[in-house]
Amino acid sequence: MSFAALQEKIIATGNPTVAGLDARLSYVPPFLVEQAVQEYGETRKAAAEAIFAFNCGLMDALSGIVPAVKPQAAYYELLGWEGVEMMERTIRYAQEKGLYVIADIKRGDIGATASAYAEGWLGKTAVGSAKLPCFDADCVTVNGYMGADAVSPFLKVANEEDKALFALVRTSNPSAVDLQDLELNGKKVYEVMGDLVAKWGEGYEDAYGYNRVGAVVGATWPEQLAQLRKALPHTFFLVPGYGAQGGTAEDVQYAFDSQGHGAIVNSSRGIMCAWQKTGHNGEDYGEAARNAAIAMRDAITAITPIR
């Protein structure tokens, strides 16, 4: 789906946030882990099934509250093929619940390899005369710091399938300054990357004025958020770093346009692990996640209402 579809889901829920589904087994309530281990033993399959049950319970609780989920591929690859298969099931379940799916894969290769990633995550793979979807996410994250060669295969498939992608621009981690703050011909590297993202997205604007190539800009850099929002009026923002990494509702207000559109803010552990603060040993993990998501929504929209 394009960013217009995401924006419509944001408006429908009144919530410009995405819940990260980035679960290690230690994030899963003990009773779910115990059930899986009883059936499958201490195996990767048990871990995958416990996390899948957790994911489904979270999505059941969050459906209608958040417009989107963002599974991070690393947590699934950690469990080998069982985890990767479970990620595909997680994406299918999310879409059945009406959630927009951002597959956080941060791929950054070129040529035929980038094309294979793009076809596998956003498009279809050929088996004889058949064209078969694989992960079939609505959107992916990519690392464009290798240049257009790393992004154009994804953009090609996104155009064919009416989907979208987010390219890293100004990331939320502290050491981002080591590279992204260096100056290049009078501009910071992240500004140059922002200009490239805008260039890659030229030629298409959806009903809300945004193109298919969005930008990842961290909540921990509010001044740069404001600067990049002004410089990139047609670029949709994915904003990580809220909550556990230190970003606040005051910080992320700068990601949005004057209508409160054009950005979605991520929280992973703050929602997934909310049950760890309630004292109920995880039996209430769905309710805890729902309450955390509502609190995050209310904090952000109190400062930046969606019009």
PDB file of C-alpha atoms in Angstrom:
ATOM      1  CA  MET A   1       0.000   0.000   0.000  1.00  0.00           C
ATOM      2  CA  SER A   2       1.104   3.565  -0.662  1.00  0.00           C
ATOM      3  CA  PHE A   3       1.559   6.180   2.053  1.00  0.00           C
ATOM      4  CA  ALA A   4      -1.925   7.485   1.186  1.00  0.00           C
ATOM      5  CA  ALA A   5      -3.330   4.203   2.491  1.00  0.00           C
ATOM      6  CA  LEU A   6      -1.235   4.561   5.646  1.00  0.00           C
ATOM      7  CA  GLN A   7      -2.360   8.165   6.146  1.00  0.00           C
ATOM      8  CA  GLU A   8      -5.985   7.110   5.768  1.00  0.00           C
ATOM      9  CA  LYS A   9      -5.524   4.466   8.457  1.00  0.00           C
ATOM     10  CA  ILE A  10      -3.879   7.081  10.689  1.00  0.00           C
ATOM     11  CA  ILE A  11      -6.846   9.417  10.221  1.00  0.00           C
ATOM     12  CA  ALA A  12      -9.344   6.590  10.806  1.00  0.00           C
ATOM     13  CA  THR A  13      -7.718   5.598  14.116  1.00  0.00           C
ATOM     14  CA  GLY A  14      -6.781   9.148  15.100  1.00  0.00           C
ATOM     15  CA  ASN A  15      -3.345   7.768  15.846  1.00  0.00           C
ATOM     16  CA  PRO A  16      -0.036   8.524  14.053  1.00  0.00           C
ATOM     17  CA  THR A  17       1.879   5.672  15.710  1.00  0.00           C
ATOM     18  CA  VAL A  18       3.162   2.238  14.754  1.00  0.00           C
ATOM     19  CA  ALA A  19       3.718  -0.656  17.146  1.00  0.00           C
ATOM     20  CA  GLY A  20       6.999  -2.466  16.666  1.00  0.00           C
ATOM     21  CA  LEU A  21       6.769  -6.267  16.787  1.00  0.00           C
ATOM     22  CA  ASP A  22      10.392  -6.884  17.743  1.00  0.00           C
ATOM     23  CA  ALA A  23      10.059  -9.632  20.318  1.00  0.00           C
ATOM     24  CA  ARG A  24      12.891 -11.588  21.833  1.00  0.00           C
ATOM     25  CA  LEU A  25      11.707 -14.563  23.839  1.00  0.00           C
ATOM     26  CA  SER A  26      12.470 -12.620  27.030  1.00  0.00           C
ATOM     27  CA  TYR A  27       9.790 -10.095  26.051  1.00  0.00           C
ATOM     28  CA  VAL A  28       7.100 -12.788  25.917  1.00  0.00           C
ATOM     29  CA  PRO A  29       4.980 -13.493  29.017  1.00  0.00           C
ATOM     30  CA  PRO A  30       6.129 -16.682  30.775  1.00  0.00           C
ATOM     31  CA  PHE A  31       2.832 -18.521  30.370  1.00  0.00           C
ATOM     32  CA  LEU A  32       3.050 -18.291  26.565  1.00  0.00           C
ATOM     33  CA  VAL A  33       6.634 -19.553  26.617  1.00  0.00           C
ATOM     34  CA  GLU A  34       5.709 -22.431  28.918  1.00  0.00           C
ATOM     35  CA  GLN A  35       2.840 -23.489  26.675  1.00  0.00           C
ATOM     36  CA  ALA A  36       5.069 -23.554  23.603  1.00  0.00           C
ATOM     37  CA  VAL A  37       7.885 -25.427  25.345  1.00  0.00           C
ATOM     38  CA  GLN A  38       5.455 -28.050  26.625  1.00  0.00           C
ATOM     39  CA  GLU A  39       4.371 -28.750  23.043  1.00  0.00           C
ATOM     40  CA  TYR A  40       7.658 -28.357  21.141  1.00  0.00           C
ATOM     41  CA  GLY A  41      10.397 -28.700  23.756  1.00  0.00           C
ATOM     42  CA  GLU A  42      13.262 -26.254  24.134  1.00  0.00           C
ATOM     43  CA  THR A  43      13.531 -25.643  20.398  1.00  0.00           C
ATOM     44  CA  ARG A  44      13.523 -22.770  17.933  1.00  0.00           C
ATOM     45  CA  LYS A  45      10.048 -23.916  16.914  1.00  0.00           C
ATOM     46  CA  ALA A  46       8.831 -23.399  20.477  1.00  0.00           C
ATOM     47  CA  ALA A  47      10.346 -19.912  20.581  1.00  0.00           C
ATOM     48  CA  ALA A  48       8.787 -19.027  17.225  1.00  0.00           C
ATOM     49  CA  GLU A  49       5.360 -20.265  18.275  1.00  0.00           C
ATOM     50  CA  ALA A  50       5.494 -18.422  21.596  1.00  0.00           C
ATOM     51  CA  ILE A  51       6.401 -15.174  19.824  1.00  0.00           C
ATOM     52  CA  PHE A  52       3.722 -15.717  17.181  1.00  0.00           C
ATOM     53  CA  ALA A  53       1.079 -16.198  19.884  1.00  0.00           C
ATOM     54  CA  PHE A  54       2.371 -13.036  21.560  1.00  0.00           C
ATOM     55  CA  ASN A  55       2.272 -11.107  18.263  1.00  0.00           C
ATOM     56  CA  CYS A  56      -1.283 -12.224  17.552  1.00  0.00           C
ATOM     57  CA  GLY A  57      -2.439 -11.307  21.053  1.00  0.00           C
ATOM     58  CA  LEU A  58      -0.842  -7.898  20.726  1.00  0.00           C
ATOM     59  CA  MET A  59      -2.462  -7.281  17.339  1.00  0.00           C
ATOM     60  CA  ASP A  60      -5.848  -8.412  18.651  1.00  0.00           C
ATOM     61  CA  ALA A  61      -5.528  -5.875  21.461  1.00  0.00           C
ATOM     62  CA  LEU A  62      -4.141  -3.070  19.288  1.00  0.00           C
ATOM     63  CA  SER A  63      -6.457  -3.450  16.294  1.00  0.00           C
ATOM     64  CA  GLY A  64      -8.478  -0.265  15.951  1.00  0.00           C
ATOM     65  CA  ILE A  65      -6.036   1.605  18.189  1.00  0.00           C
ATOM     66  CA  VAL A  66      -2.879   1.673  16.060  1.00  0.00           C
ATOM     67  CA  PRO A  67      -2.949   1.887  12.264  1.00  0.00           C
ATOM     68  CA  ALA A  68       0.236  -0.094  11.643  1.00  0.00           C
ATOM     69  CA  VAL A  69       2.766  -2.594  12.934  1.00  0.00           C
ATOM     70  CA  LYS A  70       6.490  -2.841  12.236  1.00  0.00           C
ATOM     71  CA  PRO A  71       8.096  -6.270  12.575  1.00  0.00           C
ATOM     72  CA  GLN A  72      11.909  -6.021  12.637  1.00  0.00           C
ATOM     73  CA  ALA A  73      13.433  -8.858  10.617  1.00  0.00           C
ATOM     74  CA  ALA A  74      16.431  -9.386  12.921  1.00  0.00           C
ATOM     75  CA  TYR A  75      14.276 -10.772  15.728  1.00  0.00           C
ATOM     76  CA  TYR A  76      12.782 -13.343  13.368  1.00  0.00           C
ATOM     77  CA  GLU A  77      16.050 -14.288  11.658  1.00  0.00           C
ATOM     78  CA  LEU A  78      17.425 -14.923  15.169  1.00  0.00           C
ATOM     79  CA  LEU A  79      15.297 -18.087  15.175  1.00  0.00           C
ATOM     80  CA  GLY A  80      16.437 -19.423  11.801  1.00  0.00           C
ATOM     81  CA  TRP A  81      13.964 -20.622   9.225  1.00  0.00           C
ATOM     82  CA  GLU A  82      11.273 -21.134  11.865  1.00  0.00           C
ATOM     83  CA  GLY A  83      11.469 -17.465  12.753  1.00  0.00           C
ATOM     84  CA  VAL A  84      11.428 -16.280   9.152  1.00  0.00           C
ATOM     85  CA  GLU A  85       8.385 -18.440   8.436  1.00  0.00           C
ATOM     86  CA  MET A  86       6.761 -16.994  11.541  1.00  0.00           C
ATOM     87  CA  MET A  87       7.430 -13.468  10.284  1.00  0.00           C
ATOM     88  CA  GLU A  88       5.470 -14.243   7.130  1.00  0.00           C
ATOM     89  CA  ARG A  89       2.600 -15.539   9.274  1.00  0.00           C
ATOM     90  CA  THR A  90       2.801 -12.408  11.420  1.00  0.00           C
ATOM     91  CA  ILE A  91       2.498 -10.198   8.331  1.00  0.00           C
ATOM     92  CA  ARG A  92      -0.504 -12.172   7.076  1.00  0.00           C
ATOM     93  CA  TYR A  93      -2.238 -11.926  10.448  1.00  0.00           C
ATOM     94  CA  ALA A  94      -1.583  -8.180  10.641  1.00  0.00           C
ATOM     95  CA  GLN A  95      -3.090  -7.617   7.213  1.00  0.00           C
ATOM     96  CA  GLU A  96      -6.113  -9.733   8.108  1.00  0.00           C
ATOM     97  CA  LYS A  97      -6.609  -7.369  11.052  1.00  0.00           C
ATOM     98  CA  GLY A  98      -6.499  -4.366   8.712  1.00  0.00           C
ATOM     99  CA  LEU A  99      -3.092  -3.166   9.899  1.00  0.00           C
ATOM    100  CA  TYR A 100      -0.541  -1.536   7.601  1.00  0.00           C
ATOM    101  CA  VAL A 101       2.714  -3.525   7.705  1.00  0.00           C
ATOM    102  CA  ILE A 102       6.139  -1.879   7.619  1.00  0.00           C
ATOM    103  CA  ALA A 103       8.736  -4.647   7.317  1.00  0.00           C
ATOM    104  CA  ASP A 104      11.822  -3.247   9.017  1.00  0.00           C
ATOM    105  CA  ILE A 105      14.518  -4.984   6.967  1.00  0.00           C
ATOM    106  CA  LYS A 106      16.997  -2.128   6.306  1.00  0.00           C
ATOM    107  CA  ARG A 107      18.390  -3.826   3.226  1.00  0.00           C
ATOM    108  CA  GLY A 108      21.184  -1.957   1.452  1.00  0.00           C
ATOM    109  CA  ASP A 109      22.561  -4.048  -1.398  1.00  0.00           C
ATOM    110  CA  ILE A 110      22.659  -3.357  -5.135  1.00  0.00           C
ATOM    111  CA  GLY A 111      21.867  -4.831  -8.528  1.00  0.00           C
ATOM    112  CA  ALA A 112      20.331  -8.286  -8.810  1.00  0.00           C
ATOM    113  CA  THR A 113      20.580  -8.785  -5.047  1.00  0.00           C
ATOM    114  CA  ALA A 114      18.578  -5.642  -4.324  1.00  0.00           C
ATOM    115  CA  SER A 115      16.022  -6.711  -6.924  1.00  0.00           C
ATOM    116  CA  ALA A 116      15.655 -10.078  -5.210  1.00  0.00           C
ATOM    117  CA  TYR A 117      15.107  -8.407  -1.843  1.00  0.00           C
ATOM    118  CA  ALA A 118      12.547  -6.038  -3.372  1.00  0.00           C
ATOM    119  CA  GLU A 119      10.634  -8.816  -5.121  1.00  0.00           C
ATOM    120  CA  GLY A 120      10.667 -11.015  -2.031  1.00  0.00           C
ATOM    121  CA  TRP A 121       9.527  -8.376   0.446  1.00  0.00           C
ATOM    122  CA  LEU A 122       7.251  -6.154  -1.665  1.00  0.00           C
ATOM    123  CA  GLY A 123       6.554  -7.989  -4.902  1.00  0.00           C
ATOM    124  CA  LYS A 124       6.299 -11.475  -6.305  1.00  0.00           C
ATOM    125  CA  THR A 125       8.637 -14.307  -7.205  1.00  0.00           C
ATOM    126  CA  ALA A 126       8.346 -16.262 -10.448  1.00  0.00           C
ATOM    127  CA  VAL A 127       7.777 -20.024 -10.315  1.00  0.00           C
ATOM    128  CA  GLY A 128       7.306 -21.121 -13.901  1.00  0.00           C
ATOM    129  CA  SER A 129       4.415 -19.089 -15.262  1.00  0.00           C
ATOM    130  CA  ALA A 130       3.123 -18.257 -11.787  1.00  0.00           C
ATOM    131  CA  LYS A 131       3.888 -14.998  -9.963  1.00  0.00           C
ATOM    132  CA  LEU A 132       3.682 -15.672  -6.242  1.00  0.00           C
ATOM    133  CA  PRO A 133       3.771 -13.187  -3.344  1.00  0.00           C
ATOM    134  CA  CYS A 134       6.242 -13.959  -0.574  1.00  0.00           C
ATOM    135  CA  PHE A 135       6.363 -11.674   2.474  1.00  0.00           C
ATOM    136  CA  ASP A 136       4.126  -9.165   0.677  1.00  0.00           C
ATOM    137  CA  ALA A 137       4.648  -6.322   3.172  1.00  0.00           C
ATOM    138  CA  ASP A 138       3.015  -2.970   2.491  1.00  0.00           C
ATOM    139  CA  CYS A 139       6.261  -1.072   2.992  1.00  0.00           C
ATOM    140  CA  VAL A 140       9.918  -1.755   3.829  1.00  0.00           C
ATOM    141  CA  THR A 141      12.872   0.122   5.275  1.00  0.00           C
ATOM    142  CA  VAL A 142      16.035   0.374   3.187  1.00  0.00           C
ATOM    143  CA  ASN A 143      19.549   1.715   3.639  1.00  0.00           C
ATOM    144  CA  GLY A 144      20.253   4.115   0.792  1.00  0.00           C
ATOM    145  CA  TYR A 145      23.781   5.042   1.818  1.00  0.00           C
ATOM    146  CA  MET A 146      25.111   3.001  -1.141  1.00  0.00           C
ATOM    147  CA  GLY A 147      23.240   5.393  -3.422  1.00  0.00           C
ATOM    148  CA  ALA A 148      20.461   5.000  -5.960  1.00  0.00           C
ATOM    149  CA  ASP A 149      21.574   1.478  -6.891  1.00  0.00           C
ATOM    150  CA  ALA A 150      20.398   0.315  -3.457  1.00  0.00           C
ATOM    151  CA  VAL A 151      17.001   2.012  -3.695  1.00  0.00           C
ATOM    152  CA  SER A 152      15.865   1.947  -7.322  1.00  0.00           C
ATOM    153  CA  PRO A 153      15.043  -1.819  -7.372  1.00  0.00           C
ATOM    154  CA  PHE A 154      12.744  -1.310  -4.387  1.00  0.00           C
ATOM    155  CA  LEU A 155      11.174   1.769  -5.944  1.00  0.00           C
ATOM    156  CA  LYS A 156      10.555  -0.128  -9.180  1.00  0.00           C
ATOM    157  CA  VAL A 157       8.648  -2.864  -7.359  1.00  0.00           C
ATOM    158  CA  ALA A 158       6.861  -0.324  -5.139  1.00  0.00           C
ATOM    159  CA  ASN A 159       5.614   1.476  -8.246  1.00  0.00           C
ATOM    160  CA  GLU A 160       4.427  -1.810  -9.775  1.00  0.00           C
ATOM    161  CA  GLU A 161       2.672  -2.963  -6.608  1.00  0.00           C
ATOM    162  CA  ASP A 162       1.481   0.437  -5.280  1.00  0.00           C
ATOM    163  CA  LYS A 163       3.631   0.117  -2.166  1.00  0.00           C
ATOM    164  CA  ALA A 164       6.209   2.292  -0.409  1.00  0.00           C
ATOM    165  CA  LEU A 165       9.602   2.385   1.290  1.00  0.00           C
ATOM    166  CA  PHE A 166      11.435   4.320   3.976  1.00  0.00           C
ATOM    167  CA  ALA A 167      15.120   5.163   3.466  1.00  0.00           C
ATOM    168  CA  LEU A 168      17.448   5.900   6.373  1.00  0.00           C
ATOM    169  CA  VAL A 169      18.191   9.632   6.591  1.00  0.00           C
ATOM    170  CA  ARG A 170      18.849  10.732  10.193  1.00  0.00           C
ATOM    171  CA  THR A 171      18.871   7.736  12.485  1.00  0.00           C
ATOM    172  CA  SER A 172      18.130   7.825  16.209  1.00  0.00           C
ATOM    173  CA  ASN A 173      21.308   6.189  17.527  1.00  0.00           C
ATOM    174  CA  PRO A 174      23.902   8.402  19.301  1.00  0.00           C
ATOM    175  CA  SER A 175      26.794   7.437  17.007  1.00  0.00           C
ATOM    176  CA  ALA A 176      24.853   8.579  13.928  1.00  0.00           C
ATOM    177  CA  VAL A 177      26.839  11.805  14.315  1.00  0.00           C
ATOM    178  CA  ASP A 178      30.029   9.936  13.335  1.00  0.00           C
ATOM    179  CA  LEU A 179      28.921   9.939   9.697  1.00  0.00           C
ATOM    180  CA  GLN A 180      25.610  11.706   9.297  1.00  0.00           C
ATOM    181  CA  ASP A 181      26.770  15.012  10.783  1.00  0.00           C
ATOM    182  CA  LEU A 182      29.871  15.304   8.619  1.00  0.00           C
ATOM    183  CA  GLU A 183      29.819  18.178   6.134  1.00  0.00           C
ATOM    184  CA  LEU A 184      29.829  17.600   2.401  1.00  0.00           C
ATOM    185  CA  ASN A 185      29.951  20.664   0.132  1.00  0.00           C
ATOM    186  CA  GLY A 186      28.424  22.835   2.836  1.00  0.00           C
ATOM    187  CA  LYS A 187      25.726  20.366   3.880  1.00  0.00           C
ATOM    188  CA  LYS A 188      25.582  17.668   6.504  1.00  0.00           C
ATOM    189  CA  VAL A 189      25.563  14.139   5.142  1.00  0.00           C
ATOM    190  CA  TYR A 190      22.023  13.539   6.435  1.00  0.00           C
ATOM    191  CA  GLU A 191      20.858  16.639   4.539  1.00  0.00           C
ATOM    192  CA  VAL A 192      22.418  15.280   1.361  1.00  0.00           C
ATOM    193  CA  MET A 193      20.647  11.974   1.960  1.00  0.00           C
ATOM    194  CA  GLY A 194      17.374  13.841   2.494  1.00  0.00           C
ATOM    195  CA  ASP A 195      17.855  15.589  -0.846  1.00  0.00           C
ATOM    196  CA  LEU A 196      18.462  12.214  -2.496  1.00  0.00           C
ATOM    197  CA  VAL A 197      15.319  10.755  -0.951  1.00  0.00           C
ATOM    198  CA  ALA A 198      13.301  13.655  -2.362  1.00  0.00           C
ATOM    199  CA  LYS A 199      14.915  13.149  -5.769  1.00  0.00           C
ATOM    200  CA  TRP A 200      14.249   9.407  -5.768  1.00  0.00           C
ATOM    201  CA  GLY A 201      10.595  10.089  -5.028  1.00  0.00           C
ATOM    202  CA  GLU A 202      10.050  12.657  -7.781  1.00  0.00           C
ATOM    203  CA  GLY A 203       7.296  12.028 -10.303  1.00  0.00           C
ATOM    204  CA  TYR A 204       4.655  10.659  -7.961  1.00  0.00           C
ATOM    205  CA  GLU A 205       2.514  12.276  -5.275  1.00  0.00           C
ATOM    206  CA  ASP A 206      -0.428  10.616  -3.581  1.00  0.00           C
ATOM    207  CA  ALA A 207      -3.683  12.241  -2.513  1.00  0.00           C
ATOM    208  CA  TYR A 208      -1.954  13.724   0.549  1.00  0.00           C
ATOM    209  CA  GLY A 209       1.009  15.062  -1.394  1.00  0.00           C
ATOM    210  CA  TYR A 210       3.545  12.381  -0.415  1.00  0.00           C
ATOM    211  CA  ASN A 211       5.653  10.236  -2.698  1.00  0.00           C
ATOM    212  CA  ARG A 212       6.665   6.582  -2.373  1.00  0.00           C
ATOM    213  CA  VAL A 213      10.073   7.117  -0.781  1.00  0.00           C
ATOM    214  CA  GLY A 214       9.820   8.109   2.862  1.00  0.00           C
ATOM    215  CA  ALA A 215      12.567   8.994   5.331  1.00  0.00           C
ATOM    216  CA  VAL A 216      13.601   7.463   8.642  1.00  0.00           C
ATOM    217  CA  VAL A 217      14.335  10.382  10.991  1.00  0.00           C
ATOM    218  CA  GLY A 218      14.907   9.735  14.683  1.00  0.00           C
ATOM    219  CA  ALA A 219      12.833  11.268  17.465  1.00  0.00           C
ATOM    220  CA  THR A 220      16.031  11.957  19.390  1.00  0.00           C
ATOM    221  CA  TRP A 221      16.978  14.747  16.942  1.00  0.00           C
ATOM    222  CA  PRO A 222      14.072  17.247  17.150  1.00  0.00           C
ATOM    223  CA  GLU A 223      15.975  20.134  15.572  1.00  0.00           C
ATOM    224  CA  GLN A 224      16.904  17.987  12.581  1.00  0.00           C
ATOM    225  CA  LEU A 225      13.313  16.693  12.420  1.00  0.00           C
ATOM    226  CA  ALA A 226      12.048  20.250  12.055  1.00  0.00           C
ATOM    227  CA  GLN A 227      14.758  21.099   9.530  1.00  0.00           C
ATOM    228  CA  LEU A 228      14.086  18.015   7.409  1.00  0.00           C
ATOM    229  CA  ARG A 229      10.300  18.433   7.581  1.00  0.00           C
ATOM    230  CA  LYS A 230      10.683  21.900   6.081  1.00  0.00           C
ATOM    231  CA  ALA A 231      13.167  20.715   3.441  1.00  0.00           C
ATOM    232  CA  LEU A 232      11.173  17.610   2.459  1.00  0.00           C
ATOM    233  CA  PRO A 233       7.513  18.641   2.191  1.00  0.00           C
ATOM    234  CA  HIS A 234       6.564  15.616   0.042  1.00  0.00           C
ATOM    235  CA  THR A 235       8.389  12.984   2.109  1.00  0.00           C
ATOM    236  CA  PHE A 236       6.603  10.808   4.648  1.00  0.00           C
ATOM    237  CA  PHE A 237       8.596  10.265   7.877  1.00  0.00           C
ATOM    238  CA  LEU A 238       9.047   7.136   9.980  1.00  0.00           C
ATOM    239  CA  VAL A 239      10.165   8.301  13.422  1.00  0.00           C
ATOM    240  CA  PRO A 240      11.901   5.754  15.676  1.00  0.00           C
ATOM    241  CA  GLY A 241      13.364   6.513  19.083  1.00  0.00           C
ATOM    242  CA  TYR A 242      10.187   7.382  21.001  1.00  0.00           C
ATOM    243  CA  GLY A 243      10.025   6.225  24.613  1.00  0.00           C
ATOM    244  CA  ALA A 244      12.792   3.770  25.488  1.00  0.00           C
ATOM    245  CA  GLN A 245      15.383   5.673  23.427  1.00  0.00           C
ATOM    246  CA  GLY A 246      14.424   9.032  24.906  1.00  0.00           C
ATOM    247  CA  GLY A 247      12.168  10.646  22.306  1.00  0.00           C
ATOM    248  CA  THR A 248       9.072  12.478  23.590  1.00  0.00           C
ATOM    249  CA  ALA A 249       5.795  13.809  22.231  1.00  0.00           C
ATOM    250  CA  GLU A 250       7.344  17.275  22.298  1.00  0.00           C
ATOM    251  CA  ASP A 251      10.214  16.036  20.149  1.00  0.00           C
ATOM    252  CA  VAL A 252       8.151  14.247  17.496  1.00  0.00           C
ATOM    253  CA  GLN A 253       5.770  17.159  16.866  1.00  0.00           C
ATOM    254  CA  TYR A 254       8.315  18.482  14.368  1.00  0.00           C
ATOM    255  CA  ALA A 255       7.887  15.447  12.113  1.00  0.00           C
ATOM    256  CA  PHE A 256       4.345  16.420  11.089  1.00  0.00           C
ATOM    257  CA  ASP A 257       3.035  18.944   8.606  1.00  0.00           C
ATOM    258  CA  SER A 258       0.539  21.671   9.484  1.00  0.00           C
ATOM    259  CA  GLN A 259      -2.358  19.196   9.252  1.00  0.00           C
ATOM    260  CA  GLY A 260      -0.733  16.682  11.587  1.00  0.00           C
ATOM    261  CA  HIS A 261      -0.065  14.459   8.580  1.00  0.00           C
ATOM    262  CA  GLY A 262       3.033  12.993   6.989  1.00  0.00           C
ATOM    263  CA  ALA A 263       4.655  11.000   9.784  1.00  0.00           C
ATOM    264  CA  ILE A 264       4.276   7.901  11.911  1.00  0.00           C
ATOM    265  CA  VAL A 265       6.053   7.407  15.239  1.00  0.00           C
ATOM    266  CA  ASN A 266       7.310   3.998  16.346  1.00  0.00           C
ATOM    267  CA  SER A 267       7.292   2.407  19.776  1.00  0.00           C
ATOM    268  CA  SER A 268       8.390  -1.197  20.254  1.00  0.00           C
ATOM    269  CA  ARG A 269       9.364  -2.168  23.808  1.00  0.00           C
ATOM    270  CA  GLY A 270       7.163   0.548  25.317  1.00  0.00           C
ATOM    271  CA  ILE A 271       4.101  -1.267  23.963  1.00  0.00           C
ATOM    272  CA  MET A 272       5.237  -4.894  23.763  1.00  0.00           C
ATOM    273  CA  CYS A 273       6.749  -4.952  27.241  1.00  0.00           C
ATOM    274  CA  ALA A 274       4.158  -2.823  29.014  1.00  0.00           C
ATOM    275  CA  TRP A 275       2.986  -5.977  30.805  1.00  0.00           C
ATOM    276  CA  GLN A 276       6.294  -6.113  32.692  1.00  0.00           C
ATOM    277  CA  LYS A 277       5.224  -3.052  34.717  1.00  0.00           C
ATOM    278  CA  THR A 278       1.757  -4.191  35.789  1.00  0.00           C
ATOM    279  CA  GLY A 279       2.697  -6.931  38.263  1.00  0.00           C
ATOM    280  CA  HIS A 280       0.419  -9.557  36.714  1.00  0.00           C
ATOM    281  CA  ASN A 281       3.114 -11.842  35.244  1.00  0.00           C
ATOM    282  CA  GLY A 282       1.986 -11.116  31.683  1.00  0.00           C
ATOM    283  CA  GLU A 283      -1.552 -12.457  31.935  1.00  0.00           C
ATOM    284  CA  ASP A 284      -2.720  -8.940  31.021  1.00  0.00           C
ATOM    285  CA  TYR A 285      -0.188  -8.300  28.234  1.00  0.00           C
ATOM    286  CA  GLY A 286      -2.838  -7.373  25.678  1.00  0.00           C
ATOM    287  CA  GLU A 287      -4.556  -4.904  27.958  1.00  0.00           C
ATOM    288  CA  ALA A 288      -1.214  -3.454  29.040  1.00  0.00           C
ATOM    289  CA  ALA A 289      -0.130  -2.994  25.416  1.00  0.00           C
ATOM    290  CA  ARG A 290      -3.444  -1.388  24.517  1.00  0.00           C
ATOM    291  CA  ASN A 291      -3.220   1.042  27.439  1.00  0.00           C
ATOM    292  CA  ALA A 292       0.378   1.951  26.529  1.00  0.00           C
ATOM    293  CA  ALA A 293      -0.590   2.547  22.899  1.00  0.00           C
ATOM    294  CA  ILE A 294      -3.515   4.753  23.933  1.00  0.00           C
ATOM    295  CA  ALA A 295      -1.295   6.755  26.278  1.00  0.00           C
ATOM    296  CA  MET A 296       1.263   7.263  23.493  1.00  0.00           C
ATOM    297  CA  ARG A 297      -1.472   8.298  21.048  1.00  0.00           C
ATOM    298  CA  ASP A 298      -2.964  10.753  23.493  1.00  0.00           C
ATOM    299  CA  ALA A 299       0.412  12.293  24.378  1.00  0.00           C
ATOM    300  CA  ILE A 300       1.308  12.885  20.734  1.00  0.00           C
ATOM    301  CA  THR A 301      -2.080  14.079  19.487  1.00  0.00           C
ATOM    302  CA  ALA A 302      -2.464  16.453  22.454  1.00  0.00           C
ATOM    303  CA  ILE A 303       0.467  18.378  21.001  1.00  0.00           C
ATOM    304  CA  THR A 304      -0.026  17.558  17.316  1.00  0.00           C
ATOM    305  CA  PRO A 305      -3.713  16.987  16.514  1.00  0.00           C
ATOM    306  CA  ILE A 306      -4.632  15.274  13.261  1.00  0.00           C
ATOM    307  CA  ARG A 307      -6.822  17.542  11.145  1.00  0.00           C
TER     308      ARG A 307
END
